[in-house]
């Protein structure tokens, strides 16, 4: 019934297998990829023809994690998987980015790639398995795909590279880098690093490229046995030659328009030229259908040729100069930390907020539930590019850009036990013309330091571009939006003066070699150091202490056997402390207490209250208490939060007392001295030995009377 074809290799000390022919046989390509006990089903389906008038390549990639893969039932009310998690979105992008450049330029058929995690051994991350499986599914599908690609994760331990470390090992790694590419070169890099050198980062990329070559060979072997008949490659439209010939006349006008350095003025000039050019085709439907894309190709040729021929870019800069930068902090009066970072026509308003443990994000992942105390959210409103568009929830791009900045900043954050705050940064992109994600890195770093988060060093980021033709290439620092759109590479590097903390690379061409990457990394370092210098004009380091608007968190410990007393029956005691003081209080199982408040006085009140409950009564000590019960023989006073003691009627006042109620009533706040314990260990208190106004110990007055002559 099944015609199963399988290939496997030993890869990084574990067995990697690819199998086709049993599952999802109606898809154009279906591969079950397995590494260890992590299993991912990867499927590919392509439409047999393009939609009429389709002027772009409609590729969609969906990575989805089924909770049954880890033996779990989904949380929540509905008990089924819902909207994609952040990880599912990020891995979908991770798969999309290296495969997209490998489809033919004129291919417009819709293609859908789905990777479904069926089993997760909690050791081998499914993302690499999914990337390999999707590459194999595309390669055997018959759909035009200039692959296959391979992918690998690289860690660094004690300066040594390691292929595909287990998830439990990654916590000790100085690097988490994912690299993908073809036989010939690298296509995509995504990473987080602990201030590593450019040489180490390049070494890790090339180590990963070498390491996944056996995977590419295995996919080719699988395809030789299982590949379907290849689809015919798309041909250039018959009218293409005629359209290109007519448009060539506008090359000179476009070259002049692209000398305009201001984005909107340049856009208007180009739009006017395009309108004039499109008018030539209005009565020729077969040419009008392709004229728009052809005009875009002409724009790209004009810009690219000018850069290669003159070394000058759209806005007049050379290939290495960074646009003017202005860094401002403390703009928002009530925010804990804020910064406005402007680089040319790109601007990010970044705002940092400090919270308590209650504000941590709870993440229900396949690997188990955990809490995240650092969040970075990136927003790209349409006004940032002068457009009026529908606004909705964050898309894949927003989530991806936010995660890139998160990776860049996280290695510099202080340990949670040293800085016990939950941290959220929001980046609002208020202007955009190239690399708003790197502006987010710079602005986020400044806003955190403005909030008083003790970053040891600021973090900056820069986006690099590439123009590559057969006659040569140029690496561009701090690319504009047009250079990103018309160029061949988006290469983003973030880090400090000491080293790289994050590197991301995407290509629109089939690959680049090690030499181009080396040049780009070196040029990016120079640009990053320049940006750090400009940022220092706004703020050189973290402010002393957190913002006055942020809660102050005080951490201390109590004996574990006292936790129950602090909480009280049904939480009665801790609720009262919170209600009276207004503080946020976190109690951990090991006895660690965190008290957060914007009022130093209220925080001290809560801390003293808790410490009083946890402390053992001390003979001779003076306490503030509350009368809770009146008897004929005296009053019971609650002190230290949860302890009661008896003030005998003879110890109520420095005179003879007939009735207890003559001196105190229930609810009175009184000052008492602990004078002893009875035979059963009950506490004996005295009010008369304490000055009720000042709290001073006046026992010596009674001792003198006792020692003096009889009255």
PDB file of N, CA and C in Angstrom, residues 137-223:
ATOM      1  N   UNK A 137      10.885  18.413   1.304  1.00  0.00           N
ATOM      2  CA  UNK A 137       9.555  18.332   0.691  1.00  0.00           C
ATOM      3  C   UNK A 137       9.483  19.159  -0.587  1.00  0.00           C
ATOM      4  N   UNK A 138      10.089  20.345  -0.581  1.00  0.00           N
ATOM      5  CA  UNK A 138      10.122  21.173  -1.786  1.00  0.00           C
ATOM      6  C   UNK A 138      10.937  20.509  -2.892  1.00  0.00           C
ATOM      7  N   UNK A 139      12.051  19.900  -2.512  1.00  0.00           N
ATOM      8  CA  UNK A 139      12.956  19.313  -3.500  1.00  0.00           C
ATOM      9  C   UNK A 139      12.320  18.142  -4.232  1.00  0.00           C
ATOM     10  N   UNK A 140      11.474  17.363  -3.536  1.00  0.00           N
ATOM     11  CA  UNK A 140      10.855  16.195  -4.182  1.00  0.00           C
ATOM     12  C   UNK A 140       9.501  16.521  -4.801  1.00  0.00           C
ATOM     13  N   UNK A 141       8.999  17.752  -4.616  1.00  0.00           N
ATOM     14  CA  UNK A 141       7.626  18.081  -5.027  1.00  0.00           C
ATOM     15  C   UNK A 141       7.461  18.275  -6.526  1.00  0.00           C
ATOM     16  N   UNK A 142       8.536  18.582  -7.220  1.00  0.00           N
ATOM     17  CA  UNK A 142       8.438  18.919  -8.636  1.00  0.00           C
ATOM     18  C   UNK A 142       8.243  20.403  -8.872  1.00  0.00           C
ATOM     19  N   UNK A 143       7.887  21.159  -7.831  1.00  0.00           N
ATOM     20  CA  UNK A 143       7.730  22.612  -7.946  1.00  0.00           C
ATOM     21  C   UNK A 143       9.097  23.227  -8.247  1.00  0.00           C
ATOM     22  N   UNK A 144       9.170  24.219  -9.125  1.00  0.00           N
ATOM     23  CA  UNK A 144      10.471  24.831  -9.432  1.00  0.00           C
ATOM     24  C   UNK A 144      11.110  25.425  -8.174  1.00  0.00           C
ATOM     25  N   UNK A 145      12.205  24.828  -7.746  1.00  0.00           N
ATOM     26  CA  UNK A 145      12.882  25.233  -6.512  1.00  0.00           C
ATOM     27  C   UNK A 145      14.366  24.968  -6.695  1.00  0.00           C
ATOM     28  N   UNK A 146      15.169  26.015  -6.599  1.00  0.00           N
ATOM     29  CA  UNK A 146      16.602  25.885  -6.859  1.00  0.00           C
ATOM     30  C   UNK A 146      17.364  25.521  -5.592  1.00  0.00           C
ATOM     31  N   UNK A 147      16.848  24.539  -4.897  1.00  0.00           N
ATOM     32  CA  UNK A 147      17.490  24.059  -3.674  1.00  0.00           C
ATOM     33  C   UNK A 147      18.243  22.779  -3.968  1.00  0.00           C
ATOM     34  N   UNK A 148      18.416  21.943  -2.948  1.00  0.00           N
ATOM     35  CA  UNK A 148      17.890  22.090  -1.591  1.00  0.00           C
ATOM     36  C   UNK A 148      18.754  23.000  -0.722  1.00  0.00           C
ATOM     37  N   UNK A 149      18.189  23.349   0.445  1.00  0.00           N
ATOM     38  CA  UNK A 149      18.963  24.052   1.456  1.00  0.00           C
ATOM     39  C   UNK A 149      19.210  23.117   2.636  1.00  0.00           C
ATOM     40  N   UNK A 150      20.222  23.447   3.410  1.00  0.00           N
ATOM     41  CA  UNK A 150      20.447  22.794   4.693  1.00  0.00           C
ATOM     42  C   UNK A 150      20.361  23.848   5.783  1.00  0.00           C
ATOM     43  N   UNK A 151      20.257  23.415   7.019  1.00  0.00           N
ATOM     44  CA  UNK A 151      20.193  24.341   8.152  1.00  0.00           C
ATOM     45  C   UNK A 151      20.817  23.672   9.363  1.00  0.00           C
ATOM     46  N   UNK A 152      21.332  24.492  10.263  1.00  0.00           N
ATOM     47  CA  UNK A 152      21.958  23.961  11.479  1.00  0.00           C
ATOM     48  C   UNK A 152      21.943  25.015  12.568  1.00  0.00           C
ATOM     49  N   UNK A 153      21.982  24.558  13.806  1.00  0.00           N
ATOM     50  CA  UNK A 153      22.163  25.448  14.956  1.00  0.00           C
ATOM     51  C   UNK A 153      23.599  25.287  15.448  1.00  0.00           C
ATOM     52  N   UNK A 154      24.210  26.414  15.822  1.00  0.00           N
ATOM     53  CA  UNK A 154      25.596  26.399  16.298  1.00  0.00           C
ATOM     54  C   UNK A 154      25.648  27.047  17.675  1.00  0.00           C
ATOM     55  N   UNK A 155      26.303  26.376  18.619  1.00  0.00           N
ATOM     56  CA  UNK A 155      26.562  26.928  19.939  1.00  0.00           C
ATOM     57  C   UNK A 155      28.056  27.099  20.144  1.00  0.00           C
ATOM     58  N   UNK A 156      28.427  27.893  21.145  1.00  0.00           N
ATOM     59  CA  UNK A 156      29.836  28.087  21.486  1.00  0.00           C
ATOM     60  C   UNK A 156      30.024  27.772  22.964  1.00  0.00           C
ATOM     61  N   UNK A 157      30.919  26.839  23.245  1.00  0.00           N
ATOM     62  CA  UNK A 157      31.192  26.422  24.617  1.00  0.00           C
ATOM     63  C   UNK A 157      32.698  26.485  24.834  1.00  0.00           C
ATOM     64  N   UNK A 158      33.113  27.402  25.687  1.00  0.00           N
ATOM     65  CA  UNK A 158      34.541  27.548  25.949  1.00  0.00           C
ATOM     66  C   UNK A 158      35.339  27.873  24.700  1.00  0.00           C
ATOM     67  N   UNK A 159      34.733  28.633  23.789  1.00  0.00           N
ATOM     68  CA  UNK A 159      35.420  29.010  22.560  1.00  0.00           C
ATOM     69  C   UNK A 159      35.334  27.979  21.455  1.00  0.00           C
ATOM     70  N   UNK A 160      34.710  26.827  21.718  1.00  0.00           N
ATOM     71  CA  UNK A 160      34.599  25.758  20.724  1.00  0.00           C
ATOM     72  C   UNK A 160      33.183  25.704  20.162  1.00  0.00           C
ATOM     73  N   UNK A 161      33.075  25.536  18.841  1.00  0.00           N
ATOM     74  CA  UNK A 161      31.769  25.439  18.201  1.00  0.00           C
ATOM     75  C   UNK A 161      31.191  24.044  18.400  1.00  0.00           C
ATOM     76  N   UNK A 162      29.868  23.994  18.550  1.00  0.00           N
ATOM     77  CA  UNK A 162      29.187  22.701  18.671  1.00  0.00           C
ATOM     78  C   UNK A 162      27.947  22.710  17.795  1.00  0.00           C
ATOM     79  N   UNK A 163      27.743  21.615  17.046  1.00  0.00           N
ATOM     80  CA  UNK A 163      26.619  21.481  16.136  1.00  0.00           C
ATOM     81  C   UNK A 163      25.380  21.010  16.879  1.00  0.00           C
ATOM     82  N   UNK A 164      24.281  21.722  16.675  1.00  0.00           N
ATOM     83  CA  UNK A 164      22.973  21.346  17.220  1.00  0.00           C
ATOM     84  C   UNK A 164      23.023  20.919  18.689  1.00  0.00           C
ATOM     85  N   UNK A 165      23.442  21.797  19.585  1.00  0.00           N
ATOM     86  CA  UNK A 165      23.430  21.436  21.011  1.00  0.00           C
ATOM     87  C   UNK A 165      22.006  21.105  21.457  1.00  0.00           C
ATOM     88  N   UNK A 166      21.912  20.252  22.473  1.00  0.00           N
ATOM     89  CA  UNK A 166      20.607  19.940  23.043  1.00  0.00           C
ATOM     90  C   UNK A 166      20.047  21.185  23.726  1.00  0.00           C
ATOM     91  N   UNK A 167      18.737  21.211  23.875  1.00  0.00           N
ATOM     92  CA  UNK A 167      18.102  22.398  24.457  1.00  0.00           C
ATOM     93  C   UNK A 167      18.617  22.673  25.864  1.00  0.00           C
ATOM     94  N   UNK A 168      18.850  21.643  26.651  1.00  0.00           N
ATOM     95  CA  UNK A 168      19.339  21.850  28.018  1.00  0.00           C
ATOM     96  C   UNK A 168      20.774  22.375  28.022  1.00  0.00           C
ATOM     97  N   UNK A 169      21.515  22.139  26.940  1.00  0.00           N
ATOM     98  CA  UNK A 169      22.889  22.640  26.852  1.00  0.00           C
ATOM     99  C   UNK A 169      22.948  24.111  26.466  1.00  0.00           C
ATOM    100  N   UNK A 170      21.913  24.594  25.775  1.00  0.00           N
ATOM    101  CA  UNK A 170      21.968  25.943  25.225  1.00  0.00           C
ATOM    102  C   UNK A 170      22.048  27.023  26.300  1.00  0.00           C
ATOM    103  N   UNK A 171      21.607  26.714  27.520  1.00  0.00           N
ATOM    104  CA  UNK A 171      21.677  27.716  28.587  1.00  0.00           C
ATOM    105  C   UNK A 171      23.121  28.069  28.934  1.00  0.00           C
ATOM    106  N   UNK A 172      24.058  27.161  28.633  1.00  0.00           N
ATOM    107  CA  UNK A 172      25.467  27.413  28.939  1.00  0.00           C
ATOM    108  C   UNK A 172      26.248  27.916  27.735  1.00  0.00           C
ATOM    109  N   UNK A 173      25.581  28.080  26.592  1.00  0.00           N
ATOM    110  CA  UNK A 173      26.268  28.492  25.373  1.00  0.00           C
ATOM    111  C   UNK A 173      26.377  30.013  25.296  1.00  0.00           C
ATOM    112  N   UNK A 174      27.493  30.490  24.747  1.00  0.00           N
ATOM    113  CA  UNK A 174      27.671  31.924  24.516  1.00  0.00           C
ATOM    114  C   UNK A 174      27.037  32.376  23.209  1.00  0.00           C
ATOM    115  N   UNK A 175      26.462  31.434  22.473  1.00  0.00           N
ATOM    116  CA  UNK A 175      25.905  31.756  21.163  1.00  0.00           C
ATOM    117  C   UNK A 175      24.749  30.821  20.846  1.00  0.00           C
ATOM    118  N   UNK A 176      23.684  31.388  20.282  1.00  0.00           N
ATOM    119  CA  UNK A 176      22.590  30.604  19.706  1.00  0.00           C
ATOM    120  C   UNK A 176      22.418  31.110  18.283  1.00  0.00           C
ATOM    121  N   UNK A 177      22.977  30.379  17.317  1.00  0.00           N
ATOM    122  CA  UNK A 177      22.987  30.824  15.925  1.00  0.00           C
ATOM    123  C   UNK A 177      22.367  29.761  15.035  1.00  0.00           C
ATOM    124  N   UNK A 178      21.429  30.185  14.198  1.00  0.00           N
ATOM    125  CA  UNK A 178      20.833  29.311  13.185  1.00  0.00           C
ATOM    126  C   UNK A 178      21.278  29.824  11.824  1.00  0.00           C
ATOM    127  N   UNK A 179      21.829  28.922  11.010  1.00  0.00           N
ATOM    128  CA  UNK A 179      22.306  29.296   9.687  1.00  0.00           C
ATOM    129  C   UNK A 179      21.693  28.350   8.664  1.00  0.00           C
ATOM    130  N   UNK A 180      21.338  28.890   7.502  1.00  0.00           N
ATOM    131  CA  UNK A 180      20.786  28.081   6.419  1.00  0.00           C
ATOM    132  C   UNK A 180      21.410  28.521   5.116  1.00  0.00           C
ATOM    133  N   UNK A 181      21.497  27.579   4.176  1.00  0.00           N
ATOM    134  CA  UNK A 181      22.088  27.923   2.889  1.00  0.00           C
ATOM    135  C   UNK A 181      22.105  26.747   1.945  1.00  0.00           C
ATOM    136  N   UNK A 182      22.746  26.957   0.796  1.00  0.00           N
ATOM    137  CA  UNK A 182      22.864  25.945  -0.237  1.00  0.00           C
ATOM    138  C   UNK A 182      24.276  25.363  -0.225  1.00  0.00           C
ATOM    139  N   UNK A 183      24.553  24.540  -1.198  1.00  0.00           N
ATOM    140  CA  UNK A 183      25.921  24.022  -1.363  1.00  0.00           C
ATOM    141  C   UNK A 183      26.923  25.161  -1.536  1.00  0.00           C
ATOM    142  N   UNK A 184      26.486  26.208  -2.238  1.00  0.00           N
ATOM    143  CA  UNK A 184      27.415  27.257  -2.645  1.00  0.00           C
ATOM    144  C   UNK A 184      27.659  28.327  -1.598  1.00  0.00           C
ATOM    145  N   UNK A 185      26.706  28.569  -0.711  1.00  0.00           N
ATOM    146  CA  UNK A 185      26.913  29.652   0.239  1.00  0.00           C
ATOM    147  C   UNK A 185      25.772  29.792   1.224  1.00  0.00           C
ATOM    148  N   UNK A 186      25.861  30.852   2.012  1.00  0.00           N
ATOM    149  CA  UNK A 186      24.908  31.106   3.091  1.00  0.00           C
ATOM    150  C   UNK A 186      23.757  31.967   2.583  1.00  0.00           C
ATOM    151  N   UNK A 187      22.546  31.662   3.033  1.00  0.00           N
ATOM    152  CA  UNK A 187      21.351  32.405   2.649  1.00  0.00           C
ATOM    153  C   UNK A 187      20.714  33.158   3.810  1.00  0.00           C
ATOM    154  N   UNK A 188      20.814  32.619   5.025  1.00  0.00           N
ATOM    155  CA  UNK A 188      20.099  33.197   6.155  1.00  0.00           C
ATOM    156  C   UNK A 188      20.845  32.914   7.445  1.00  0.00           C
ATOM    157  N   UNK A 189      20.893  33.916   8.328  1.00  0.00           N
ATOM    158  CA  UNK A 189      21.482  33.761   9.660  1.00  0.00           C
ATOM    159  C   UNK A 189      20.560  34.435  10.667  1.00  0.00           C
ATOM    160  N   UNK A 190      20.377  33.803  11.793  1.00  0.00           N
ATOM    161  CA  UNK A 190      19.630  34.380  12.920  1.00  0.00           C
ATOM    162  C   UNK A 190      20.383  34.005  14.188  1.00  0.00           C
ATOM    163  N   UNK A 191      20.654  34.985  15.067  1.00  0.00           N
ATOM    164  CA  UNK A 191      21.510  34.633  16.209  1.00  0.00           C
ATOM    165  C   UNK A 191      21.321  35.557  17.390  1.00  0.00           C
ATOM    166  N   UNK A 192      21.755  35.059  18.537  1.00  0.00           N
ATOM    167  CA  UNK A 192      21.903  35.825  19.775  1.00  0.00           C
ATOM    168  C   UNK A 192      23.236  35.436  20.378  1.00  0.00           C
ATOM    169  N   UNK A 193      24.035  36.431  20.786  1.00  0.00           N
ATOM    170  CA  UNK A 193      25.399  36.156  21.252  1.00  0.00           C
ATOM    171  C   UNK A 193      25.726  37.003  22.471  1.00  0.00           C
ATOM    172  N   UNK A 194      26.699  36.528  23.225  1.00  0.00           N
ATOM    173  CA  UNK A 194      27.145  37.236  24.429  1.00  0.00           C
ATOM    174  C   UNK A 194      28.409  38.030  24.116  1.00  0.00           C
ATOM    175  N   UNK A 195      28.227  39.111  23.348  1.00  0.00           N
ATOM    176  CA  UNK A 195      29.291  40.037  22.995  1.00  0.00           C
ATOM    177  C   UNK A 195      30.508  39.310  22.412  1.00  0.00           C
ATOM    178  N   UNK A 196      30.257  38.552  21.350  1.00  0.00           N
ATOM    179  CA  UNK A 196      31.326  37.818  20.681  1.00  0.00           C
ATOM    180  C   UNK A 196      31.947  38.677  19.579  1.00  0.00           C
ATOM    181  N   UNK A 197      33.169  38.341  19.222  1.00  0.00           N
ATOM    182  CA  UNK A 197      33.867  39.097  18.183  1.00  0.00           C
ATOM    183  C   UNK A 197      33.305  38.771  16.804  1.00  0.00           C
ATOM    184  N   UNK A 198      33.557  39.676  15.867  1.00  0.00           N
ATOM    185  CA  UNK A 198      33.137  39.448  14.482  1.00  0.00           C
ATOM    186  C   UNK A 198      33.775  38.189  13.920  1.00  0.00           C
ATOM    187  N   UNK A 199      35.021  37.916  14.306  1.00  0.00           N
ATOM    188  CA  UNK A 199      35.715  36.710  13.824  1.00  0.00           C
ATOM    189  C   UNK A 199      35.013  35.445  14.319  1.00  0.00           C
ATOM    190  N   UNK A 200      34.580  35.461  15.587  1.00  0.00           N
ATOM    191  CA  UNK A 200      33.886  34.294  16.137  1.00  0.00           C
ATOM    192  C   UNK A 200      32.538  34.097  15.453  1.00  0.00           C
ATOM    193  N   UNK A 201      31.828  35.195  15.211  1.00  0.00           N
ATOM    194  CA  UNK A 201      30.525  35.089  14.553  1.00  0.00           C
ATOM    195  C   UNK A 201      30.669  34.535  13.139  1.00  0.00           C
ATOM    196  N   UNK A 202      31.663  35.038  12.389  1.00  0.00           N
ATOM    197  CA  UNK A 202      31.889  34.532  11.033  1.00  0.00           C
ATOM    198  C   UNK A 202      32.306  33.069  11.078  1.00  0.00           C
ATOM    199  N   UNK A 203      33.149  32.720  12.040  1.00  0.00           N
ATOM    200  CA  UNK A 203      33.564  31.326  12.178  1.00  0.00           C
ATOM    201  C   UNK A 203      32.387  30.414  12.458  1.00  0.00           C
ATOM    202  N   UNK A 204      31.435  30.878  13.290  1.00  0.00           N
ATOM    203  CA  UNK A 204      30.260  30.067  13.607  1.00  0.00           C
ATOM    204  C   UNK A 204      29.381  29.866  12.376  1.00  0.00           C
ATOM    205  N   UNK A 205      29.217  30.917  11.582  1.00  0.00           N
ATOM    206  CA  UNK A 205      28.402  30.817  10.364  1.00  0.00           C
ATOM    207  C   UNK A 205      29.007  29.799   9.409  1.00  0.00           C
ATOM    208  N   UNK A 206      30.320  29.891   9.193  1.00  0.00           N
ATOM    209  CA  UNK A 206      30.962  28.972   8.248  1.00  0.00           C
ATOM    210  C   UNK A 206      31.027  27.549   8.806  1.00  0.00           C
ATOM    211  N   UNK A 207      31.159  27.413  10.133  1.00  0.00           N
ATOM    212  CA  UNK A 207      31.097  26.084  10.759  1.00  0.00           C
ATOM    213  C   UNK A 207      29.739  25.447  10.481  1.00  0.00           C
ATOM    214  N   UNK A 208      28.668  26.219  10.662  1.00  0.00           N
ATOM    215  CA  UNK A 208      27.336  25.695  10.391  1.00  0.00           C
ATOM    216  C   UNK A 208      27.138  25.348   8.928  1.00  0.00           C
ATOM    217  N   UNK A 209      27.679  26.198   8.026  1.00  0.00           N
ATOM    218  CA  UNK A 209      27.548  25.928   6.595  1.00  0.00           C
ATOM    219  C   UNK A 209      28.220  24.609   6.221  1.00  0.00           C
ATOM    220  N   UNK A 210      29.397  24.386   6.764  1.00  0.00           N
ATOM    221  CA  UNK A 210      30.080  23.111   6.489  1.00  0.00           C
ATOM    222  C   UNK A 210      29.313  21.939   7.096  1.00  0.00           C
ATOM    223  N   UNK A 211      28.747  22.167   8.289  1.00  0.00           N
ATOM    224  CA  UNK A 211      28.105  21.069   9.021  1.00  0.00           C
ATOM    225  C   UNK A 211      26.835  20.569   8.353  1.00  0.00           C
ATOM    226  N   UNK A 212      26.113  21.441   7.606  1.00  0.00           N
ATOM    227  CA  UNK A 212      24.874  20.944   6.999  1.00  0.00           C
ATOM    228  C   UNK A 212      25.065  20.438   5.568  1.00  0.00           C
ATOM    229  N   UNK A 213      26.278  20.366   5.061  1.00  0.00           N
ATOM    230  CA  UNK A 213      26.488  19.815   3.722  1.00  0.00           C
ATOM    231  C   UNK A 213      26.042  18.348   3.614  1.00  0.00           C
ATOM    232  N   UNK A 214      26.305  17.487   4.627  1.00  0.00           N
ATOM    233  CA  UNK A 214      25.786  16.108   4.538  1.00  0.00           C
ATOM    234  C   UNK A 214      24.265  16.050   4.471  1.00  0.00           C
ATOM    235  N   UNK A 215      23.584  17.026   5.072  1.00  0.00           N
ATOM    236  CA  UNK A 215      22.123  17.066   5.028  1.00  0.00           C
ATOM    237  C   UNK A 215      21.660  17.353   3.598  1.00  0.00           C
ATOM    238  N   UNK A 216      22.323  18.289   2.928  1.00  0.00           N
ATOM    239  CA  UNK A 216      21.980  18.585   1.533  1.00  0.00           C
ATOM    240  C   UNK A 216      22.198  17.351   0.664  1.00  0.00           C
ATOM    241  N   UNK A 217      23.300  16.654   0.900  1.00  0.00           N
ATOM    242  CA  UNK A 217      23.568  15.427   0.136  1.00  0.00           C
ATOM    243  C   UNK A 217      22.480  14.387   0.374  1.00  0.00           C
ATOM    244  N   UNK A 218      22.000  14.272   1.617  1.00  0.00           N
ATOM    245  CA  UNK A 218      20.951  13.299   1.919  1.00  0.00           C
ATOM    246  C   UNK A 218      19.646  13.677   1.213  1.00  0.00           C
ATOM    247  N   UNK A 219      19.311  14.970   1.185  1.00  0.00           N
ATOM    248  CA  UNK A 219      18.089  15.405   0.501  1.00  0.00           C
ATOM    249  C   UNK A 219      18.184  15.108  -0.997  1.00  0.00           C
ATOM    250  N   UNK A 220      19.347  15.340  -1.576  1.00  0.00           N
ATOM    251  CA  UNK A 220      19.543  15.030  -3.001  1.00  0.00           C
ATOM    252  C   UNK A 220      19.367  13.536  -3.250  1.00  0.00           C
ATOM    253  N   UNK A 221      19.896  12.718  -2.344  1.00  0.00           N
ATOM    254  CA  UNK A 221      19.744  11.265  -2.465  1.00  0.00           C
ATOM    255  C   UNK A 221      18.280  10.859  -2.380  1.00  0.00           C
ATOM    256  N   UNK A 222      17.523  11.491  -1.466  1.00  0.00           N
ATOM    257  CA  UNK A 222      16.095  11.199  -1.349  1.00  0.00           C
ATOM    258  C   UNK A 222      15.372  11.602  -2.628  1.00  0.00           C
ATOM    259  N   UNK A 223      15.728  12.766  -3.174  1.00  0.00           N
ATOM    260  CA  UNK A 223      15.063  13.257  -4.380  1.00  0.00           C
ATOM    261  C   UNK A 223      15.351  12.364  -5.579  1.00  0.00           C
TER     262      UNK A 223
END
